Amino acid sequence: MDEQELTKVLSKYLQTRKYLVVLDDIWEHNPWESVRDALPDSNNGSRVLITSRNTDPVNSMGSNLLFLQLLPMDESWELFCRKAFVKDNGRCPEHLINISRAIVKRCDGLPLALVIVGALLYRKASTALAWTRVLDGLSGNLGKGDEPLSKIFSLSYFDLPNYLKPCFLYLCAHPEDLKIRRTSLIHRWVAEGFIVNKGDMTLEDAAEDYLEELVSRSMIQVVSVSSSERIKSFRVHELLREFSLAIAKQENFLGVFPCKGKTPHLRTRRLSFHRGMADDKYLSSYNASKVHSLFFYKDLTKLSFDGLHGAKFIRILVLDHIRIQYLPNELMSLIHLRYLSFCKSSYEGKIPKSLRNLKYLEILDMRMKSHSVFALPGKALALQSLRHLYLSKGLVKSMIHLKMENLKSLQTLCGVCGGRWIKESLGNLTQLRKLRIFPMEVDDIQNVYNSLSNLQCLPSLTLLAKGDTIQTRHNLEAVLQPPALLEKLQLSGKLEKLPSWFGTLRNLTKLILLSSKLNEEGFYELQELPRLRILKLYAYVGNGMPCMAGGFPQLREFVLENLYELEEWKSLEEGSMPCLESLDIIKCPKLNMLPEGLQHIKALQKLRCVGMSKEFWSESSTPVLKTGTKSRKSPIQISIYLLCSILHVSDIKGASISIKFGSLKSPLSLSC
């Protein structure tokens, strides 16, 4: 279907419907011109919302313009104090009030400016002299023009310690608005040589400290955190990214294509190609011997590798989200490679045997798209410097004869399938931090358990059984000494009861049990885990789900799915699950009501129910939905999905309702 046909289809579909279309961060007319014919004006209340930092594209549309107002002085002061005086609960000391108010005034009511300068001052000594220097910097000509944001960005950047400056500039290699994964970034920092050893810490742990420091300085925005409260993903504000990109280009640190303004210098050491590039032709213009890092992201339809000739000093090569037609042997001659990634790319063919020539390779990420089929030679992984190895299901058939006993530095092993390597090699990989194996035979699982006593540094373990997981039985009693640092555990297969040592897992924060057949006795034992934050149960066989007082003291997220035997969840004893924020109940057909006491959990923010019975949603069986919210910190968000029939739902006053109407067959009424 071409663009013209698509426009007609979309216009016809929207003709009788009310719609809201949001075009975000528009800088020119083209995006609007390309969609306007597909948006019919039927005078039914439909709206188009366009956001922009440039008024030119929207002035010609003849629409009402709404300008975001700057923060008034009192709100600016409150926001600044929250960031600058964290240790004093947001209270400004008397001797800094006048200087602080002058600094807030210089921020012109811009929230981003207030947050960044507040975070900058939080790290300064609480003396009038130190703070006056910052105020003087805001009055000087540190940025281009007189824009307060530019000056504040300059102040914050030049205040970074030397070891953090390249780490911050490195962020602009990623596409705009991309959620950057903590693990990927840390691996790249390590491979670039940015991280300095800190005593007995691993380089990865030291890099996490670097990342936390950038967060504390408000240079990056956290998007999600893990069950162990570590950063999981983050973003860089677009204005900060533009600033860092300008500095990176000026210092020949990094160049991005397509680029705004002047093309990066031909001696730039790092090149990143983003969405919109048809091919890698620009690469051939650069002095390949000077390039240390290459990034290819998104929609690059033709990758010739011609520009790699002579690029003998490349340390980082990222080939993510692209279609790869072939992998030349020349690629495997880049002997200085530390990091090689094909994440979410598609490729069909063989991985060259010469992969084993990359003797300095530390990170290999081959988590390709699910339809990719390729072969990995067993000897290709004789890479003694390898620290992190990510594989995908496409490698299953070619990994039976892997030899990994020499990978003594390996910290991450994900996506590998079962095989005799487990018995022969796993016990020697004593530095493992993350282990994910699938699919596995019964003997494979037993061999893993026999090796766990040697893996005492292991925080994350995932074992997924092959085929009919109901027939796979976990004999956890065979584990003589479980990893003391275990934080995340995911198992598929029959468990029935927990081993006697399970209560010793004092650091366990996330537990996922698939096809476990866990009974009520096992559920009781789970409630005593002191740090458990995320619990996902699939195929629990208990008829009830008793929750004792004081049980699950730290649980934040609870998922119940495919619990076909669960008939009643009568109540939550007072003090049970006090920190619960999210509850998902999915396909539990015999469960007829929510538990009494759920309405008293003040932390609860989200309730999601999928595929439940009509009785479950009858008004008489949902006491939690009829309780006011005065004691709550925030309203509950309720989501109802895939209901075969519904008669009535009573909502909490002030709650946010999200209804998916796809399978509704009976009327739905909401009383708020």
mmCIF file of C-alpha atoms in Angstrom, residues 405 407-408 424-431:
data_model
loop_
_atom_site.group_PDB
_atom_site.id
_atom_site.type_symbol
_atom_site.label_atom_id
_atom_site.label_comp_id
_atom_site.label_asym_id
_atom_site.label_seq_id
_atom_site.Cartn_x
_atom_site.Cartn_y
_atom_site.Cartn_z
ATOM 1 C CA GLU A 405 35.755 -23.712 30.323
ATOM 2 C CA LEU A 407 36.145 -18.080 29.732
ATOM 3 C CA LYS A 408 37.325 -17.308 33.266
ATOM 4 C CA GLU A 424 31.923 -29.723 31.661
ATOM 5 C CA SER A 425 32.325 -25.946 31.988
ATOM 6 C CA LEU A 426 29.731 -24.132 34.103
ATOM 7 C CA GLY A 427 31.396 -24.783 37.447
ATOM 8 C CA ASN A 428 34.562 -23.057 36.176
ATOM 9 C CA LEU A 429 32.784 -19.777 35.343
ATOM 10 C CA THR A 430 33.112 -18.460 38.876
ATOM 11 C CA GLN A 431 32.779 -14.765 37.942
#
